[in-house]
mmCIF file of C-alpha atoms in Angstrom:
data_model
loop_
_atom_site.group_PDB
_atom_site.id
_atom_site.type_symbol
_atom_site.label_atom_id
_atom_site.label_comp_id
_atom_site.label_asym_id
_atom_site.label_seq_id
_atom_site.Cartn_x
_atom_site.Cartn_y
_atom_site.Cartn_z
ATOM 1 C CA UNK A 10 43.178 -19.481 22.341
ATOM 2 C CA UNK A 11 43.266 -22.138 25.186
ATOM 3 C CA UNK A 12 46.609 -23.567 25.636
ATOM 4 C CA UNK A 13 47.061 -26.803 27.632
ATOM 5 C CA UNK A 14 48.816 -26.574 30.768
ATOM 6 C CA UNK A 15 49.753 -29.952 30.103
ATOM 7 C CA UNK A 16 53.423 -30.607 28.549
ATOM 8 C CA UNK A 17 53.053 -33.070 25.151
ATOM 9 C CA UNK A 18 55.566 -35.596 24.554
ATOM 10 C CA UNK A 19 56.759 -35.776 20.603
ATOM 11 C CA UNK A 20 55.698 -38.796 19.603
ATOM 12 C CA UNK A 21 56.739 -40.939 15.458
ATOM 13 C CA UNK A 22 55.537 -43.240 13.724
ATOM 14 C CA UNK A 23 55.112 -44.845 9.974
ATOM 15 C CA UNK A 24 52.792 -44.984 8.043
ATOM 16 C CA UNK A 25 52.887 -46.561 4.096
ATOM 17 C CA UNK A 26 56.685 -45.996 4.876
ATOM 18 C CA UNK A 27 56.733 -42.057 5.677
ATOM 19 C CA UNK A 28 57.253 -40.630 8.776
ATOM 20 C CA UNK A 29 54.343 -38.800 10.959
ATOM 21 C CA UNK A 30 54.798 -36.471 14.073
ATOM 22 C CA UNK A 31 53.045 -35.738 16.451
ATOM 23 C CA UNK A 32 52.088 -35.095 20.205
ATOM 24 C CA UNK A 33 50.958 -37.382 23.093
ATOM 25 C CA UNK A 34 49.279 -35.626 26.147
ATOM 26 C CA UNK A 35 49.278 -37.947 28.859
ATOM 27 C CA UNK A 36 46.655 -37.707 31.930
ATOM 28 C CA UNK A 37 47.798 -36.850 34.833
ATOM 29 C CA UNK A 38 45.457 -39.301 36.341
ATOM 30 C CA UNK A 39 45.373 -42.951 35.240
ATOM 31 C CA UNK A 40 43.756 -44.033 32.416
ATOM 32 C CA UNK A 41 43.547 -46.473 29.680
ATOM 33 C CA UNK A 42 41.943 -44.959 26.858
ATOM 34 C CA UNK A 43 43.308 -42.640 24.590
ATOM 35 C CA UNK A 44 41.599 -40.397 21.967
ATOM 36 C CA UNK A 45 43.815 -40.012 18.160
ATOM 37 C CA UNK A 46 42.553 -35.804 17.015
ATOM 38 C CA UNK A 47 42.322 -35.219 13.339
ATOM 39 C CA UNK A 48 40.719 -32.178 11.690
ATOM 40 C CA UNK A 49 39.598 -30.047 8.971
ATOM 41 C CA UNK A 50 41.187 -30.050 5.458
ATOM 42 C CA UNK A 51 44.558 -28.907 5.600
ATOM 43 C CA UNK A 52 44.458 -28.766 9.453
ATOM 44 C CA UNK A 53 47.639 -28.889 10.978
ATOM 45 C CA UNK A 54 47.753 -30.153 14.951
ATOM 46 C CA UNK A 55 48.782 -26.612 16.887
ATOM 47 C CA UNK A 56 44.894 -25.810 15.091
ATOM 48 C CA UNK A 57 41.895 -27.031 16.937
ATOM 49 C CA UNK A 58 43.521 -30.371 17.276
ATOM 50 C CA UNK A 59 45.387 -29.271 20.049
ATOM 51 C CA UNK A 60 42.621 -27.556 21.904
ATOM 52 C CA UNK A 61 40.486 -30.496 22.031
ATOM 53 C CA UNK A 62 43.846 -32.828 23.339
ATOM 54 C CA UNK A 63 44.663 -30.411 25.902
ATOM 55 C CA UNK A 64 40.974 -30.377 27.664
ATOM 56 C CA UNK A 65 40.622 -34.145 26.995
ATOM 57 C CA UNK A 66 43.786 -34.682 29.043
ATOM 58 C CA UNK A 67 43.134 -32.730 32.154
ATOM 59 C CA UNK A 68 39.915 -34.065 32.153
ATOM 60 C CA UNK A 69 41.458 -37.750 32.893
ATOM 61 C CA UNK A 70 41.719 -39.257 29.351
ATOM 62 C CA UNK A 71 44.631 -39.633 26.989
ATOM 63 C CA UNK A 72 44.983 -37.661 23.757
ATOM 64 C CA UNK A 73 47.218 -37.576 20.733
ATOM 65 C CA UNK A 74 47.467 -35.098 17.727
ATOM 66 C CA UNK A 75 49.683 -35.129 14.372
ATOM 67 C CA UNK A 76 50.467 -34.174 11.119
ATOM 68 C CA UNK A 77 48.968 -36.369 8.682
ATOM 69 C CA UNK A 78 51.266 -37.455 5.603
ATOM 70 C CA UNK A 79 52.050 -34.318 3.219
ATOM 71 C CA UNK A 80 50.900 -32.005 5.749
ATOM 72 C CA UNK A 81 52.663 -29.875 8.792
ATOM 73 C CA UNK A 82 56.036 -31.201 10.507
ATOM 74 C CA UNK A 83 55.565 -34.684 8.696
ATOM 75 C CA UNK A 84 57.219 -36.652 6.027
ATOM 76 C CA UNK A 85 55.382 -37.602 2.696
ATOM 77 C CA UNK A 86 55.126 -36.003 -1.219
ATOM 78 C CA UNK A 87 53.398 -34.689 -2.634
ATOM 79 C CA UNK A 88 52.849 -31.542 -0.359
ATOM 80 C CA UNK A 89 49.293 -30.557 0.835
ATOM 81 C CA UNK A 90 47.687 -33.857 -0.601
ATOM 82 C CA UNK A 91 44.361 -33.758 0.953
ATOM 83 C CA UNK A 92 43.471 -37.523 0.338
ATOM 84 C CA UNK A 93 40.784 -39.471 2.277
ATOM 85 C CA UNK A 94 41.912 -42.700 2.097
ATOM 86 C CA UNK A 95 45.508 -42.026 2.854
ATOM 87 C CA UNK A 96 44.305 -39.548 6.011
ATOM 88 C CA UNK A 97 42.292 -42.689 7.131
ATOM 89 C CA UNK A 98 45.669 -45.091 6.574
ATOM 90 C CA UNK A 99 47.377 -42.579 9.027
ATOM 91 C CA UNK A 100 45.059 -42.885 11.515
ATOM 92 C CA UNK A 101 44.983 -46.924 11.385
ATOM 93 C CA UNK A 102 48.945 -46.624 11.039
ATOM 94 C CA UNK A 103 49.168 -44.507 14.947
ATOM 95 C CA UNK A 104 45.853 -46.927 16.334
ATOM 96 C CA UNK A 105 48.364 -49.959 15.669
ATOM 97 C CA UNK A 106 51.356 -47.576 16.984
ATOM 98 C CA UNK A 107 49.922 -47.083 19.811
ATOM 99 C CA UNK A 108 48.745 -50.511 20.621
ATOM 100 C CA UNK A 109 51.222 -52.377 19.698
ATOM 101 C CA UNK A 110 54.432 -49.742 21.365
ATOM 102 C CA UNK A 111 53.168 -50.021 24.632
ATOM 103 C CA UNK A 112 53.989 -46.319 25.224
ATOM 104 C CA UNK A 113 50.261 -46.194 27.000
ATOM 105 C CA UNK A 114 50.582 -49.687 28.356
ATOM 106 C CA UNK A 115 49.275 -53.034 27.194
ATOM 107 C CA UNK A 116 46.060 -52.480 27.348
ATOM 108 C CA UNK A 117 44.727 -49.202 26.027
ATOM 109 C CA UNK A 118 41.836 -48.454 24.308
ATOM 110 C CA UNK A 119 41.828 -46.376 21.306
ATOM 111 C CA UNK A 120 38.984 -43.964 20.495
ATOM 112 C CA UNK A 121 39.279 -41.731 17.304
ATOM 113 C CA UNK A 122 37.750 -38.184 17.010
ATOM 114 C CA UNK A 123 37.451 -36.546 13.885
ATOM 115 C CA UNK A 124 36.867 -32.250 13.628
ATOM 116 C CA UNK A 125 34.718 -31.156 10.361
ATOM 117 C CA UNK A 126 36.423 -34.082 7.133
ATOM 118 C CA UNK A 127 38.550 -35.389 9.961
ATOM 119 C CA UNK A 128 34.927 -37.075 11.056
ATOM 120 C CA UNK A 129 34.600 -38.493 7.631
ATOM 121 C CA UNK A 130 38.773 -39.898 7.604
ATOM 122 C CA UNK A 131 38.434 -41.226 11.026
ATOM 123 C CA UNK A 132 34.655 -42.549 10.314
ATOM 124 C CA UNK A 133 36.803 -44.990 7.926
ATOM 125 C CA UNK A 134 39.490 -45.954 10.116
ATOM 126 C CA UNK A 135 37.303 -46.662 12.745
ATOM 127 C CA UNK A 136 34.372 -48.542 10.493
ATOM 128 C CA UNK A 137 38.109 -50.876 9.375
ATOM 129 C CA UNK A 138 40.283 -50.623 12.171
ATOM 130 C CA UNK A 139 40.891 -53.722 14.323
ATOM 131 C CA UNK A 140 43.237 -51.110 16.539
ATOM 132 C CA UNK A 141 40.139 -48.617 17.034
ATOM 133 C CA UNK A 142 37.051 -49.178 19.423
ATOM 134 C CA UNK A 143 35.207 -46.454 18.875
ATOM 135 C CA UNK A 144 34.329 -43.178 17.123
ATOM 136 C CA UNK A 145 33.376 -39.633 18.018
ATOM 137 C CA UNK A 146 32.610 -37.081 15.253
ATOM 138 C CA UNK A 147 32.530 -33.318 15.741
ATOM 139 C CA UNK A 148 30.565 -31.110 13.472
ATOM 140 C CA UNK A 149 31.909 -33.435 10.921
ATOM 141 C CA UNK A 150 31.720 -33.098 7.609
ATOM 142 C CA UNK A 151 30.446 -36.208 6.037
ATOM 143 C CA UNK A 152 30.834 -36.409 2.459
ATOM 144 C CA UNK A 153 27.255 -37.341 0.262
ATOM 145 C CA UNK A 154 26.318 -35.862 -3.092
ATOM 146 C CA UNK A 155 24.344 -32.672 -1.414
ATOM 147 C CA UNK A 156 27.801 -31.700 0.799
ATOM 148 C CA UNK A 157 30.271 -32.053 -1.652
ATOM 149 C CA UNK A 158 28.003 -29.625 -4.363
ATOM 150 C CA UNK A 159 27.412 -27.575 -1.179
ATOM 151 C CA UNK A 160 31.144 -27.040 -0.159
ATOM 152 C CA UNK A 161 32.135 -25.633 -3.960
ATOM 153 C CA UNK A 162 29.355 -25.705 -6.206
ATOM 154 C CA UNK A 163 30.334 -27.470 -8.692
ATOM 155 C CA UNK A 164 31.013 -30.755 -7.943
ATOM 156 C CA UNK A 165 32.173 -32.338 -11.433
ATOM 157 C CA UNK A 166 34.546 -29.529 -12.451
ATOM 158 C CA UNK A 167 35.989 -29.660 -9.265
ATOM 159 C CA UNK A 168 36.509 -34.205 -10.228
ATOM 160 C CA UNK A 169 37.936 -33.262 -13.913
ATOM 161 C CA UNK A 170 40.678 -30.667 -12.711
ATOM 162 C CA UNK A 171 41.557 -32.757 -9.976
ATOM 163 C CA UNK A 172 42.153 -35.747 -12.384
ATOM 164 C CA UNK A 173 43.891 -33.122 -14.885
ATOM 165 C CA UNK A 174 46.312 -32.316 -12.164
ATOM 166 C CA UNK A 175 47.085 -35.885 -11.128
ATOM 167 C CA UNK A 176 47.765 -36.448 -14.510
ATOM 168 C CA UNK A 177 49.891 -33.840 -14.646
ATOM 169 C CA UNK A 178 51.688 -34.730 -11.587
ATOM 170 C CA UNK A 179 52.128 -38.702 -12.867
ATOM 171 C CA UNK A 180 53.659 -37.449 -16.496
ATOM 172 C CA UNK A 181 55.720 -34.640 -15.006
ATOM 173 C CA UNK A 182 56.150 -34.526 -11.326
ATOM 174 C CA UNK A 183 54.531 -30.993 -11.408
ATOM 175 C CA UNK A 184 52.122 -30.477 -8.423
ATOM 176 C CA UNK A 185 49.265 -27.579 -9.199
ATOM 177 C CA UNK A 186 48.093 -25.689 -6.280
ATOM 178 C CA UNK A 187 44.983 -23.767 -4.995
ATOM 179 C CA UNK A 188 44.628 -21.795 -1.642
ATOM 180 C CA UNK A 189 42.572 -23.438 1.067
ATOM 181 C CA UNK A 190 40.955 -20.780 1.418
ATOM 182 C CA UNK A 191 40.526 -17.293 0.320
ATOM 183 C CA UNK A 192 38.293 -14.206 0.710
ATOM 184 C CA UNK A 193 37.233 -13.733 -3.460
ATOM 185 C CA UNK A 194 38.865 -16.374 -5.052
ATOM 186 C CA UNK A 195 36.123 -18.997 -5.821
ATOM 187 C CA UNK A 196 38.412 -21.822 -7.259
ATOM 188 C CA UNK A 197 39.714 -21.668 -3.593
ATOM 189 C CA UNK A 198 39.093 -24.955 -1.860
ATOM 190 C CA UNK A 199 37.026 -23.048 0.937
ATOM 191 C CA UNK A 200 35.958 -19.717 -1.120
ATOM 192 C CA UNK A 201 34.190 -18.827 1.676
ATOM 193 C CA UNK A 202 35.829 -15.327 3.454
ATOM 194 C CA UNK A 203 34.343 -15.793 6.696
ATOM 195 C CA UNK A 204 36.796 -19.459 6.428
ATOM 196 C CA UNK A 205 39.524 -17.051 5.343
ATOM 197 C CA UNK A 206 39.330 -14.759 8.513
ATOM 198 C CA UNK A 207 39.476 -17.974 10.567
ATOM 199 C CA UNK A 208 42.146 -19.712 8.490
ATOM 200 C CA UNK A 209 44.610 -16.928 7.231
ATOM 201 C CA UNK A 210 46.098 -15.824 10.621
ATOM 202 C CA UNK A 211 47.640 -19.369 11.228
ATOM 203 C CA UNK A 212 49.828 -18.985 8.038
ATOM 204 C CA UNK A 213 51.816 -16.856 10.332
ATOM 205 C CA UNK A 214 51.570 -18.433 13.935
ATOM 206 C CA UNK A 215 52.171 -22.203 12.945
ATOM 207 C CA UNK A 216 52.552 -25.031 10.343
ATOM 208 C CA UNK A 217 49.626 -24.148 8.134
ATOM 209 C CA UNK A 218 50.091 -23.555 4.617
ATOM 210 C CA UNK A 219 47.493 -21.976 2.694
ATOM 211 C CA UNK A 220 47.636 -24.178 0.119
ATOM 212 C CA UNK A 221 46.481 -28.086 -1.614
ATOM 213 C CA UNK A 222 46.911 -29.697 -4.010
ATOM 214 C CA UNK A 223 44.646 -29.655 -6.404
ATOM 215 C CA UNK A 224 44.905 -33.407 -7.624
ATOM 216 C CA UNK A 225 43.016 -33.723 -4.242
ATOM 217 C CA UNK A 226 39.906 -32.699 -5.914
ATOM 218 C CA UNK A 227 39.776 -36.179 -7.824
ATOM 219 C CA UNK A 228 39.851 -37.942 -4.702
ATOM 220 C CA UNK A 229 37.477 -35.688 -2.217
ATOM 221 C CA UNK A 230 35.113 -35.038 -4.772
ATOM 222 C CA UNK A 231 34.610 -38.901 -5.087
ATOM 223 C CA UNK A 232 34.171 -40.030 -2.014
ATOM 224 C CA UNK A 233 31.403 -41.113 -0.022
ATOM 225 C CA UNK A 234 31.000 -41.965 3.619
ATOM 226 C CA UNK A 235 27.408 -44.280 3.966
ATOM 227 C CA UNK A 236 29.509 -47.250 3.098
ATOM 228 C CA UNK A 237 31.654 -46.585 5.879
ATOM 229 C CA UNK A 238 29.194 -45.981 8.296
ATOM 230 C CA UNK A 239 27.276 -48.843 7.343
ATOM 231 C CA UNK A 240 30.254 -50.838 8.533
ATOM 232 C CA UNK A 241 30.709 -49.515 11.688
ATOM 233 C CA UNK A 242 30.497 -51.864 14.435
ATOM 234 C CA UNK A 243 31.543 -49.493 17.374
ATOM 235 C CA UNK A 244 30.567 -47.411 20.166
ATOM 236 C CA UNK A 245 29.889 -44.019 18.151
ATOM 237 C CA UNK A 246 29.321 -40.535 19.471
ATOM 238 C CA UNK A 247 28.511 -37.591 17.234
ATOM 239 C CA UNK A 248 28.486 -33.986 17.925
ATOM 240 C CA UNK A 249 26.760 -31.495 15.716
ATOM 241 C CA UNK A 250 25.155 -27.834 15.576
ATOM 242 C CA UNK A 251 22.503 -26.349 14.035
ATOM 243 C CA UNK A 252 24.982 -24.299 12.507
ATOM 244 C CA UNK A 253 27.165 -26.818 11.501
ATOM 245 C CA UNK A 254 28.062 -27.816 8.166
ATOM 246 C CA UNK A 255 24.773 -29.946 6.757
ATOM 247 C CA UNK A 256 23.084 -31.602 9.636
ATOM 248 C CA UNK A 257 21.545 -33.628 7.779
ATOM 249 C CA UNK A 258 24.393 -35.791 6.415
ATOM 250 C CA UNK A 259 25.691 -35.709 10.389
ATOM 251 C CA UNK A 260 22.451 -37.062 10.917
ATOM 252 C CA UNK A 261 21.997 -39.789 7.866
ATOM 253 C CA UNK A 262 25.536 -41.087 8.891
ATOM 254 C CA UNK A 263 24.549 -41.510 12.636
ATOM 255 C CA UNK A 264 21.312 -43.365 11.181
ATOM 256 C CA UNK A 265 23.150 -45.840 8.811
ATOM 257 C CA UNK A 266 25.491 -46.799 11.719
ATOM 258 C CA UNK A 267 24.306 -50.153 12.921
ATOM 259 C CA UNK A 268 25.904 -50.380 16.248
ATOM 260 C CA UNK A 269 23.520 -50.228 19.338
ATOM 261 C CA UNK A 270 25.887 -48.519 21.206
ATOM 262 C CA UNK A 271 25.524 -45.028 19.643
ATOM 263 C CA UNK A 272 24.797 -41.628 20.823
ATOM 264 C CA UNK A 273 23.762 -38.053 19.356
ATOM 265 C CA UNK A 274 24.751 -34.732 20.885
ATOM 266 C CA UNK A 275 22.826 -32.252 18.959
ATOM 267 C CA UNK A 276 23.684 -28.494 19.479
ATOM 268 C CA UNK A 277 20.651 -26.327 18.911
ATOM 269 C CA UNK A 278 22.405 -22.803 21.032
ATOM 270 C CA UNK A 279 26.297 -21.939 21.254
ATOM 271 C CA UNK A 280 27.191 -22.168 17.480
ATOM 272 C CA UNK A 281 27.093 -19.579 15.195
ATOM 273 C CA UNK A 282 29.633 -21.511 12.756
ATOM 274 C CA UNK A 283 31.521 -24.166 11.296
ATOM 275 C CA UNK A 284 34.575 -22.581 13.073
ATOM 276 C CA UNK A 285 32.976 -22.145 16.446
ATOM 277 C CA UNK A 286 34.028 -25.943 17.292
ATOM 278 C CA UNK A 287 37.553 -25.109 16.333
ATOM 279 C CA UNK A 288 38.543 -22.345 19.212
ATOM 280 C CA UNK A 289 35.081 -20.657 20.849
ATOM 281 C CA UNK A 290 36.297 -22.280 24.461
ATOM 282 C CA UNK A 291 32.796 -22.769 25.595
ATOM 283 C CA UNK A 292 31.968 -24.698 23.000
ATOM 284 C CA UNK A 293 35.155 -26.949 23.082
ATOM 285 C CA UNK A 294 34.625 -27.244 26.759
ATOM 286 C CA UNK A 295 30.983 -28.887 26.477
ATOM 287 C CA UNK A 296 31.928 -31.212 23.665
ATOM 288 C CA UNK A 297 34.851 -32.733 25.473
ATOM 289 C CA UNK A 298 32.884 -32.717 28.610
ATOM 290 C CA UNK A 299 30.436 -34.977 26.530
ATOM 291 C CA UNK A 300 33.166 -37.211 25.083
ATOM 292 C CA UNK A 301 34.557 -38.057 28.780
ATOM 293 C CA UNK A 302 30.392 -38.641 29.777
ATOM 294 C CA UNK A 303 30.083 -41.052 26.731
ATOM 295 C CA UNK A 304 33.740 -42.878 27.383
ATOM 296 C CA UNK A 305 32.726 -43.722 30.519
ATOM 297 C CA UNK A 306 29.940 -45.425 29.186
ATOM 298 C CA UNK A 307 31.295 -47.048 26.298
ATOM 299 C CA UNK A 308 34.416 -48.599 28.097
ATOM 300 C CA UNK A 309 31.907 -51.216 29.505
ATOM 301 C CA UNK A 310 29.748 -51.647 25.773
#
């Protein structure tokens, strides 16, 4: 994998009164716009987070990654609560950071940039967001009735044990797990093994856990992004593949979005898979190459 050759500074901040880390590449060249990274389920920053911050920075533009809440080198319980709403109140929570610090300067824009869920999460912080003035999905996954059956197969089992194990978790305190992924294993979150051969070496090589809880299922198996696209007022880019995880939804969300100031990058060559927009350089390389293209014209939208 690509490492940056640019050094990060460790960045904190609050959110909901826990404490997330994470990493602020600065560009070496002037700039006053800065792009927040969140990813995948589970994803920690060292994943593709960071290879998308460190090409976004030598390229001229600000970037920031971190741990959400429950997740990685940051504070919050339960552990490996994959949660929309609270992934999208982390996002807000560093937008107003970083506005209102001054660590960037008074006057710094704030996009947000969301890899695979981390589209839908940031999708709602942006569509909410007074902080945030714009949004760029990649590959995202946006989450309507066909892509949540899609991603497991069976949609309302997936609801009732999540709601069984927040149950469990209010009475008790208990906290059930699941692996993220695995290669036979269908109750995994991801049961797909090609996911696994991606996923499985990081359990070794950073802060990824293989592991959620599964009282997540009540919430990501409820949720729905049209309204939040509906609502969103800002300059929008979104990046998808032909290979990507349900086009379709990528490309129902970009329709429902009622700004004027919107823009589709559709992939049809250099994807074979979800994963290729996590670490195939190429690929990272033309995406963020797009993203500085479409900053420069949505500074002055």
């Amino acid at each position: 994998m690509t490492k940056s050759m640019i050094q990060p500074e460790s960045i904190e901040f609050i959110t909901k009164g826990s404490i997330c880390r994470g990493k602020l590449f600065r560009s070496p060249t002037p700039s006053n716009q800065v792009v927040l990274i969140t990813g995948a389920i589970g994803m920690v920053q060292e994943q593709a987070p960071l290879q998308y911050a460190g090409r976004l920075a030598q390229l001229g533009i600000h970037a920031v990654t971190f741990d959400h809440r429950f997740f990685g080198i940051s504070d919050g319980s339960p552990r490996q609560l994959e949660h929309p709403e609270r992934k999208s109140e982390d996002i807000e929570a560093l937008a107003d950071f970083l506005k209102s610090s001054g660590v960037l300067g008074d006057s710094i824009r704030v996009i947000v940039l969301g890899i695979c869920k981390g589209g839908a999460y940031a999708l709602r912080a942006a569509a909410r967001s007074p902080d945030i003035e714009g949004f760029i999905g990649v590959s995202g996954f946006y989450f309507d009735a066909v892509s949540l059956e899609a991603a497991s197969g069976y949609q309302a089992q997936r609801i009732a044990q999540g709601k069984l194990a927040l149950e469990t978790y209010e009475s008790t305190g208990a906290v059930d797990y699941l692996p993220i992924v695995h290669a036979t294993r269908q109750d995994a979150a991801l049961p797909y093994p090609a996911l696994h051969a991606w996923y499985s070496p990081w359990e070794t090589t950073s802060h990824w856990q293989n592991r959620y809880a599964v009282m997540s299922d009540y919430f990501i198996y409820q949720y729905l992004s049209a309204p939040d696209a509906g609502a969103l007022e800002k300059p929008t880019l979104i990046i998808h593949g032909r290979k990507s995880t349900n086009p379709d939804a990528a490309g129902a969300v970009f329709d429902a979005i009622p700004c004027r100031h919107k823009s589709w990058q559709f992939y049809e060559d250099g994807v074979d898979f979800q994963t290729n927009f996590y670490d195939r350089a190429e690929l990272i390389d033309r995406a963020c190459g797009d993203v500085c293209e479409w900053l420069d014209r949505a500074k002055n939208a």
